[in-house]
Coordinates of C-alpha atoms in Angstrom, one line a residue:
M1 CA -50.0 71.3 -66.0
K2 CA -53.2 70.9 -63.6
N3 CA -55.0 68.0 -65.6
T4 CA -51.6 66.0 -65.8
G5 CA -51.3 66.2 -61.9
R6 CA -54.6 64.6 -61.6
T7 CA -53.8 61.8 -63.8
T8 CA -50.3 61.3 -62.1
G9 CA -52.3 60.7 -58.7
K10 CA -54.9 58.7 -60.3
G11 CA -51.9 56.4 -61.5
R12 CA -50.3 56.2 -58.2
R13 CA -53.8 55.0 -56.7
L14 CA -53.8 52.6 -59.3
R15 CA -50.5 51.4 -58.7
K16 CA -51.2 51.0 -54.9
I17 CA -54.6 49.1 -55.6
G18 CA -52.6 47.1 -57.7
A19 CA -49.7 46.2 -55.4
A20 CA -52.4 45.6 -52.5
Y21 CA -54.4 42.8 -54.4
C22 CA -50.6 41.6 -55.4
L23 CA -49.6 41.3 -52.0
A24 CA -53.2 39.7 -50.9
A25 CA -52.9 37.2 -53.2
L26 CA -49.1 36.4 -52.5
T27 CA -49.9 36.4 -48.9
A28 CA -52.9 33.7 -50.3
A29 CA -51.0 31.4 -52.3
L30 CA -48.4 31.6 -49.5
G31 CA -51.0 30.4 -47.1
W32 CA -52.4 27.6 -49.1
L33 CA -48.9 26.0 -49.7
Y34 CA -48.0 26.5 -45.8
S35 CA -51.4 24.4 -45.6
S36 CA -50.9 22.1 -48.1
L37 CA -47.5 20.7 -47.1
P38 CA -47.1 18.0 -44.3
D39 CA -46.1 18.5 -41.1
H40 CA -44.3 15.7 -40.8
V41 CA -42.2 13.7 -43.5
S42 CA -40.6 10.0 -43.2
L43 CA -37.7 9.0 -44.6
E44 CA -35.4 5.7 -45.2
P45 CA -31.9 6.5 -43.9
G46 CA -30.1 7.7 -46.7
Q47 CA -33.1 8.9 -48.7
A48 CA -33.4 12.3 -50.0
L49 CA -35.9 14.8 -48.9
T50 CA -38.4 15.3 -51.9
L51 CA -41.6 16.2 -52.0
P52 CA -42.6 14.8 -55.4
R53 CA -46.2 16.8 -55.3
F54 CA -44.3 19.8 -54.9
A55 CA -41.3 19.6 -57.3
Y56 CA -40.0 23.1 -56.5
I57 CA -40.0 22.8 -52.4
Q58 CA -36.9 21.5 -51.3
P59 CA -35.1 22.2 -47.8
M60 CA -33.2 25.6 -47.2
G61 CA -29.9 25.8 -48.3
A62 CA -27.7 25.8 -51.4
A63 CA -29.3 23.1 -53.6
G64 CA -30.5 21.3 -50.4
A65 CA -26.7 20.7 -48.9
R66 CA -28.4 18.9 -45.9
N67 CA -31.0 17.2 -47.9
V68 CA -28.8 13.6 -47.5
A69 CA -26.3 14.2 -45.1
S70 CA -28.9 14.8 -41.9
T71 CA -31.0 11.6 -43.1
R72 CA -27.7 8.6 -42.8
T73 CA -29.4 7.4 -39.6
A74 CA -32.3 7.0 -37.8
G75 CA -33.8 9.4 -35.9
S76 CA -35.6 13.0 -36.2
Y77 CA -34.6 16.3 -37.3
Q78 CA -36.7 19.7 -38.0
T79 CA -35.6 21.3 -41.4
T80 CA -37.4 24.0 -43.0
L81 CA -39.1 23.5 -46.6
S82 CA -38.1 26.5 -49.1
I83 CA -39.3 27.5 -52.9
G84 CA -35.8 26.7 -54.7
G85 CA -34.1 26.4 -51.9
I86 CA -33.7 30.1 -50.9
F87 CA -37.6 31.4 -49.6
P88 CA -38.6 29.6 -46.1
V89 CA -42.2 28.6 -46.4
K90 CA -42.8 25.9 -43.5
T91 CA -40.4 24.1 -40.9
V92 CA -41.4 20.3 -40.5
R93 CA -40.1 17.2 -38.7
A94 CA -38.3 14.6 -40.3
T95 CA -38.2 11.2 -39.2
I96 CA -35.7 8.6 -40.1
T97 CA -36.8 5.3 -40.1
P98 CA -36.5 1.7 -41.7
R99 CA -38.8 1.8 -44.4
P100 CA -41.8 -0.3 -42.6
Q101 CA -43.0 -3.7 -44.1
V102 CA -46.2 -5.2 -43.8
K103 CA -48.7 -8.4 -45.2
V104 CA -51.5 -6.6 -47.6
C105 CA -55.0 -8.5 -47.5
G106 CA -57.4 -6.8 -49.1
T107 CA -60.0 -9.7 -47.9
P108 CA -63.3 -9.6 -46.2
F109 CA -63.7 -10.2 -42.6
G110 CA -67.1 -10.0 -40.2
V111 CA -66.8 -7.5 -37.3
K112 CA -68.8 -8.0 -34.1
M113 CA -68.7 -5.4 -31.6
F114 CA -70.6 -4.3 -28.3
S115 CA -70.9 -0.9 -27.2
E116 CA -70.0 0.8 -23.9
G117 CA -73.6 1.4 -22.8
A118 CA -76.9 1.3 -24.7
L119 CA -77.0 3.7 -27.7
V120 CA -80.5 5.1 -28.2
V121 CA -81.7 4.6 -31.6
G122 CA -85.4 5.4 -31.6
F123 CA -88.4 6.6 -29.2
T124 CA -91.9 5.1 -29.2
D125 CA -94.6 6.3 -27.1
S126 CA -96.7 4.4 -24.5
S127 CA -100.4 5.0 -22.9
G128 CA -100.5 6.5 -19.6
P129 CA -103.1 6.2 -17.1
D130 CA -105.7 8.5 -19.1
G131 CA -104.6 6.7 -22.6
A132 CA -102.8 10.0 -23.5
P133 CA -99.6 9.2 -25.1
V134 CA -96.4 9.7 -23.0
N135 CA -92.4 9.1 -23.5
P136 CA -90.0 8.8 -20.2
A137 CA -87.0 9.5 -22.3
K138 CA -88.0 12.2 -24.1
E139 CA -89.3 14.0 -21.1
A140 CA -86.0 13.3 -19.3
G141 CA -84.3 15.4 -22.4
L142 CA -82.8 12.5 -23.8
R143 CA -81.9 12.3 -27.3
L144 CA -81.0 9.8 -30.5
G145 CA -77.5 8.8 -30.3
D146 CA -77.2 9.0 -26.4
R147 CA -75.5 6.7 -24.7
V148 CA -77.0 5.4 -21.5
I149 CA -74.2 4.0 -19.2
C150 CA -75.9 3.7 -15.8
I151 CA -80.1 3.6 -15.1
G152 CA -80.2 4.2 -11.2
E153 CA -77.2 1.6 -9.8
T154 CA -77.2 -0.7 -12.5
V155 CA -74.9 -0.5 -15.1
T156 CA -76.4 -0.9 -18.6
E157 CA -74.1 -2.5 -20.5
S158 CA -76.8 -4.4 -22.6
N159 CA -80.6 -4.5 -23.5
D160 CA -81.2 -6.7 -21.3
A161 CA -79.5 -4.5 -18.1
V162 CA -81.5 -1.6 -19.4
K163 CA -84.9 -3.8 -19.3
A164 CA -83.7 -5.3 -15.7
A165 CA -83.1 -1.6 -14.2
L166 CA -86.5 -0.5 -15.4
E167 CA -88.1 -3.3 -14.0
G168 CA -86.3 -2.8 -10.8
A169 CA -87.3 1.2 -10.9
A170 CA -90.8 0.1 -10.9
G171 CA -92.4 3.3 -11.7
R172 CA -90.3 5.4 -9.4
P173 CA -87.9 8.3 -10.4
V174 CA -84.6 6.7 -11.1
R175 CA -81.4 8.4 -12.0
V176 CA -80.1 8.3 -15.6
V177 CA -76.1 8.3 -16.6
Y178 CA -75.9 9.1 -20.3
V179 CA -73.2 10.3 -22.8
R180 CA -73.9 12.8 -25.3
E181 CA -71.1 14.2 -27.4
G182 CA -68.1 13.2 -25.4
S183 CA -69.5 14.4 -22.4
Q184 CA -71.2 12.7 -19.4
Q185 CA -74.7 13.8 -18.3
Q186 CA -77.5 13.0 -16.1
T187 CA -81.0 13.2 -15.5
V188 CA -84.1 11.4 -13.9
L189 CA -86.5 9.2 -15.7
T190 CA -89.5 7.8 -14.4
P191 CA -90.9 4.5 -16.4
C192 CA -94.4 4.3 -17.3
W193 CA -96.3 0.9 -17.0
D194 CA -97.4 -0.5 -20.5
A195 CA -100.3 -2.6 -20.0
A196 CA -100.6 -4.4 -23.2
A197 CA -96.7 -5.3 -22.6
G198 CA -97.5 -6.1 -19.2
E199 CA -93.7 -4.7 -18.7
W200 CA -92.1 -1.0 -17.2
R201 CA -91.4 1.0 -20.3
A202 CA -88.9 3.7 -21.0
G203 CA -89.9 4.6 -24.6
M204 CA -86.9 4.5 -26.0
W205 CA -85.4 1.8 -28.3
V206 CA -81.8 0.6 -27.8
R207 CA -79.2 -1.0 -29.0
D208 CA -75.7 -2.6 -27.2
S209 CA -74.0 -4.6 -30.0
S210 CA -73.1 -4.0 -34.2
A211 CA -72.4 -6.6 -36.9
G212 CA -71.3 -6.0 -40.4
V213 CA -68.6 -6.6 -43.2
G214 CA -65.5 -4.8 -44.0
T215 CA -61.9 -5.2 -45.9
L216 CA -58.6 -5.8 -43.8
T217 CA -56.1 -4.0 -44.9
F218 CA -53.1 -5.0 -43.7
I219 CA -51.4 -7.0 -41.0
D220 CA -48.3 -5.9 -38.9
E221 CA -46.6 -9.5 -38.5
E222 CA -44.3 -7.7 -36.4
N223 CA -46.5 -6.8 -33.7
G224 CA -49.3 -8.9 -34.2
V225 CA -51.7 -6.1 -35.1
F226 CA -54.1 -5.8 -38.0
A227 CA -55.7 -2.8 -39.9
G228 CA -59.4 -2.5 -41.6
L229 CA -61.8 -0.1 -42.8
G230 CA -59.9 2.8 -42.7
H231 CA -63.1 4.7 -40.6
S232 CA -64.7 4.1 -37.7
I233 CA -67.7 1.6 -37.2
S234 CA -70.9 3.7 -36.7
D235 CA -74.4 3.4 -35.8
G236 CA -76.8 3.0 -39.1
D237 CA -79.6 4.8 -37.2
T238 CA -78.2 7.8 -35.6
G239 CA -74.6 7.7 -37.7
Q240 CA -72.7 7.7 -34.0
S241 CA -69.2 6.0 -33.6
I242 CA -69.6 3.2 -31.5
A243 CA -68.3 3.3 -28.4
L244 CA -66.1 0.3 -28.2
R245 CA -66.7 -2.1 -25.1
S246 CA -65.5 -5.0 -26.5
G247 CA -65.4 -6.6 -30.2
E248 CA -63.8 -9.5 -32.5
I249 CA -63.5 -10.3 -36.1
V250 CA -64.1 -13.2 -37.5
P251 CA -63.7 -15.5 -41.5
C252 CA -66.2 -13.9 -43.9
E253 CA -67.1 -14.9 -47.5
I254 CA -68.8 -12.6 -49.9
V255 CA -71.5 -14.1 -51.4
G256 CA -73.1 -10.8 -53.7
C257 CA -72.9 -7.4 -54.8
T258 CA -75.8 -4.6 -55.1
K259 CA -74.5 -2.5 -57.9
G260 CA -74.0 1.5 -56.7
S261 CA -75.4 3.9 -58.9
A262 CA -75.4 7.7 -58.5
G263 CA -77.4 9.0 -55.6
S264 CA -77.8 5.0 -54.4
P265 CA -74.3 3.2 -53.1
G266 CA -74.0 -0.5 -53.4
E267 CA -73.1 -3.1 -51.2
L268 CA -71.2 -6.3 -50.7
K269 CA -72.9 -8.8 -48.9
G270 CA -71.0 -11.4 -47.1
K271 CA -71.6 -14.0 -44.8
F272 CA -69.9 -14.8 -41.3
L273 CA -68.0 -18.6 -41.7
G274 CA -68.5 -19.5 -38.3
S275 CA -68.3 -17.8 -34.8
H276 CA -64.3 -18.6 -34.2
A277 CA -62.6 -15.1 -33.7
V278 CA -59.5 -14.7 -35.3
G279 CA -58.9 -11.3 -33.8
S280 CA -59.8 -9.1 -31.3
I281 CA -60.9 -5.5 -31.6
E282 CA -58.9 -3.1 -29.1
L283 CA -59.7 0.7 -31.2
N284 CA -62.7 1.7 -33.1
G285 CA -61.1 4.7 -34.4
E286 CA -62.0 7.5 -37.0
N287 CA -59.0 6.1 -38.9
G288 CA -59.8 2.4 -38.9
V289 CA -60.5 -0.5 -36.8
Y290 CA -57.6 -2.3 -35.3
G291 CA -56.7 -4.9 -32.9
A292 CA -54.7 -8.1 -32.1
A293 CA -55.0 -10.8 -34.6
R294 CA -55.1 -14.0 -33.5
A295 CA -54.7 -16.4 -36.7
T296 CA -52.5 -16.2 -40.0
F297 CA -54.1 -14.2 -42.7
D298 CA -53.3 -14.7 -46.5
G299 CA -51.3 -11.6 -48.1
Q300 CA -48.5 -10.3 -50.0
V301 CA -46.1 -8.9 -47.6
M302 CA -45.1 -5.4 -49.6
E303 CA -43.6 -2.0 -48.4
V304 CA -45.4 0.9 -47.1
A305 CA -45.2 4.3 -49.4
F306 CA -44.5 7.3 -47.1
A307 CA -47.7 10.1 -47.5
Q308 CA -45.0 12.4 -49.4
E309 CA -44.6 9.8 -51.7
V310 CA -48.3 9.2 -52.7
V311 CA -49.1 11.4 -56.3
E312 CA -51.4 11.5 -58.7
G313 CA -51.4 9.0 -61.2
P314 CA -52.2 5.3 -62.0
A315 CA -53.0 2.6 -58.9
Q316 CA -54.2 -0.4 -58.3
I317 CA -56.9 -1.6 -55.5
L318 CA -56.9 -4.8 -54.3
T319 CA -60.0 -5.9 -53.2
T320 CA -62.8 -8.9 -52.9
T321 CA -65.9 -8.9 -54.6
R322 CA -66.8 -12.9 -54.6
G323 CA -65.6 -15.3 -52.0
Q324 CA -62.7 -14.8 -50.2
T325 CA -59.6 -14.0 -52.3
A326 CA -58.5 -10.8 -53.4
R327 CA -58.0 -9.5 -56.7
I328 CA -56.1 -6.2 -58.4
Y329 CA -58.0 -3.7 -60.4
D330 CA -56.9 -0.4 -61.9
V331 CA -57.9 3.1 -60.7
E332 CA -56.6 6.3 -61.1
I333 CA -55.5 8.7 -57.8
E334 CA -57.2 12.1 -59.2
K335 CA -56.4 14.0 -56.3
V336 CA -53.9 13.9 -52.8
T337 CA -53.8 16.3 -49.8
D338 CA -51.7 16.4 -46.8
A339 CA -54.4 18.8 -45.4
E340 CA -57.1 16.0 -44.3
Q341 CA -57.0 13.2 -41.5
V342 CA -58.6 10.5 -43.1
R343 CA -60.0 11.8 -46.6
N344 CA -56.3 12.2 -48.1
M345 CA -57.0 10.9 -51.6
V346 CA -59.7 10.9 -54.1
I347 CA -59.5 7.8 -56.5
H348 CA -61.4 6.9 -59.4
V349 CA -62.0 3.4 -60.5
T350 CA -61.4 2.8 -64.3
D351 CA -61.2 -1.2 -64.3
P352 CA -64.2 -2.0 -66.6
T353 CA -64.4 -5.6 -64.9
L354 CA -64.4 -3.8 -61.4
L355 CA -67.3 -1.5 -62.5
A356 CA -69.2 -4.3 -64.2
E357 CA -69.4 -6.2 -61.0
T358 CA -69.8 -3.2 -58.6
G359 CA -70.3 -0.1 -60.3
G360 CA -67.2 1.3 -58.4
I361 CA -66.8 1.9 -54.7
V362 CA -69.4 -0.2 -52.4
Q363 CA -70.1 -0.5 -48.9
G364 CA -68.1 -3.2 -47.7
M365 CA -64.7 -2.2 -49.9
S366 CA -63.9 -0.1 -46.9
G367 CA -60.2 -0.5 -46.0
S368 CA -59.5 -2.2 -49.7
P369 CA -55.7 -1.6 -49.9
I370 CA -54.6 1.0 -52.6
L371 CA -51.3 0.1 -54.1
Q372 CA -49.0 2.3 -56.1
N373 CA -45.3 1.6 -57.5
G374 CA -45.3 -1.8 -55.3
R375 CA -46.1 -0.1 -52.5
L376 CA -49.1 0.2 -50.1
A377 CA -50.2 3.9 -50.8
G378 CA -53.1 3.4 -48.6
A379 CA -56.9 2.2 -48.2
V380 CA -60.4 2.9 -49.6
T381 CA -62.8 4.9 -46.8
H382 CA -65.6 6.0 -48.6
V383 CA -67.8 6.3 -51.5
L384 CA -69.1 9.3 -53.4
V385 CA -72.4 9.4 -53.1
N386 CA -73.2 10.8 -56.1
D387 CA -70.7 9.2 -58.5
P388 CA -69.8 5.4 -56.9
T389 CA -66.9 5.2 -59.7
R390 CA -64.9 7.9 -57.2
G391 CA -64.0 7.4 -53.2
Y392 CA -61.8 8.7 -50.6
A393 CA -58.7 6.8 -49.1
I394 CA -56.6 7.3 -46.4
F395 CA -52.8 6.8 -46.8
A396 CA -51.3 3.7 -45.7
E397 CA -48.5 5.6 -43.3
T398 CA -51.6 7.0 -41.1
M399 CA -52.9 3.7 -40.5
L400 CA -49.7 2.0 -39.5
A401 CA -48.7 4.6 -37.3
Q402 CA -52.1 3.8 -35.2
A403 CA -51.6 0.5 -35.4
E404 CA -48.4 1.3 -33.6
R405 CA -49.9 3.0 -31.3
V406 CA -52.6 -0.2 -30.5
E407 CA -49.8 -2.3 -30.0
T408 CA -48.0 -0.1 -27.7
E409 CA -51.0 0.5 -25.3
E410 CA -51.6 -3.3 -25.2

């Protein structure tokens, strides 16, 4: 009897451990589901609230009784998403709005941007009075990526302004105001005399502008706003997003391409067609470049897919690999997530023609529209360096919301 009692106690302990593991697994699964579900969904009037990527999820209630009745008029309401209409998981906000339409482009455009302040992109030593190397900028604590906005009383919005401020200091200690990681700071810098160059130096290289090529995603013709790139424009030396002072877009033509390979992303080569601006840049944001359109752009008017409608499966990319005319190529959407801000999709280029031309996704294709089921689903943002046939994309709905905010701020 004593032996049987010990076995029974052990069994109870095993059952408790098993129950604890099951509870932990269930909690983890519900946590994953909660974070994977969107916080917000958009619907057309009368459109049923369904999540194609989560077929087992529906609004609370008997067979989703509120599913259509609550979405017939414009506005917003909260609804609780559940498993099978019974087990609640997450409360989200549903916005009822007419289906948006935009002019989808996929054409190249040139970007000219001027930064707010002079960006520190490098350092170089000078010879001091005794011949020893000196670097006033480093001694003052400046680092790569710092944005110098004022030296003494001079606002340094250009390289020339930096040079003039150093000349004006003439070797005297001068206050430097700069921005690092979004925080404004200040230090004191003492310029040194460079006898070989015959001028006062700070020992730093700065950049006040940037230019490049990207792909135009869409034009919101109703509001006169363009959207492109799907990510911010960053400085090539520091990787820092450029703080926009002013900028414009100009017509561009793709004249060649360096094919991508594993570990070495390729690049579209373009040339600006004149200096006449066709748009002004109002925002260099983490999810794209936006601004006011000043000209008519080629493209096709299409409906925008709501984020929850984008699913894994066949899709197309609209991009330009030669000249100014966009073409459609086949891709596969391999993964979709609502948890990321800009990397909502992983796409795989499957079209043999595009693979032969570019090797997959290359620099300059950022902003290329992703189409699915006849709607604009998203835009390319990044290439996977170790596999250029794959890349990331952002939801078109996210970019359109940003474009609308830009128009409101204007």
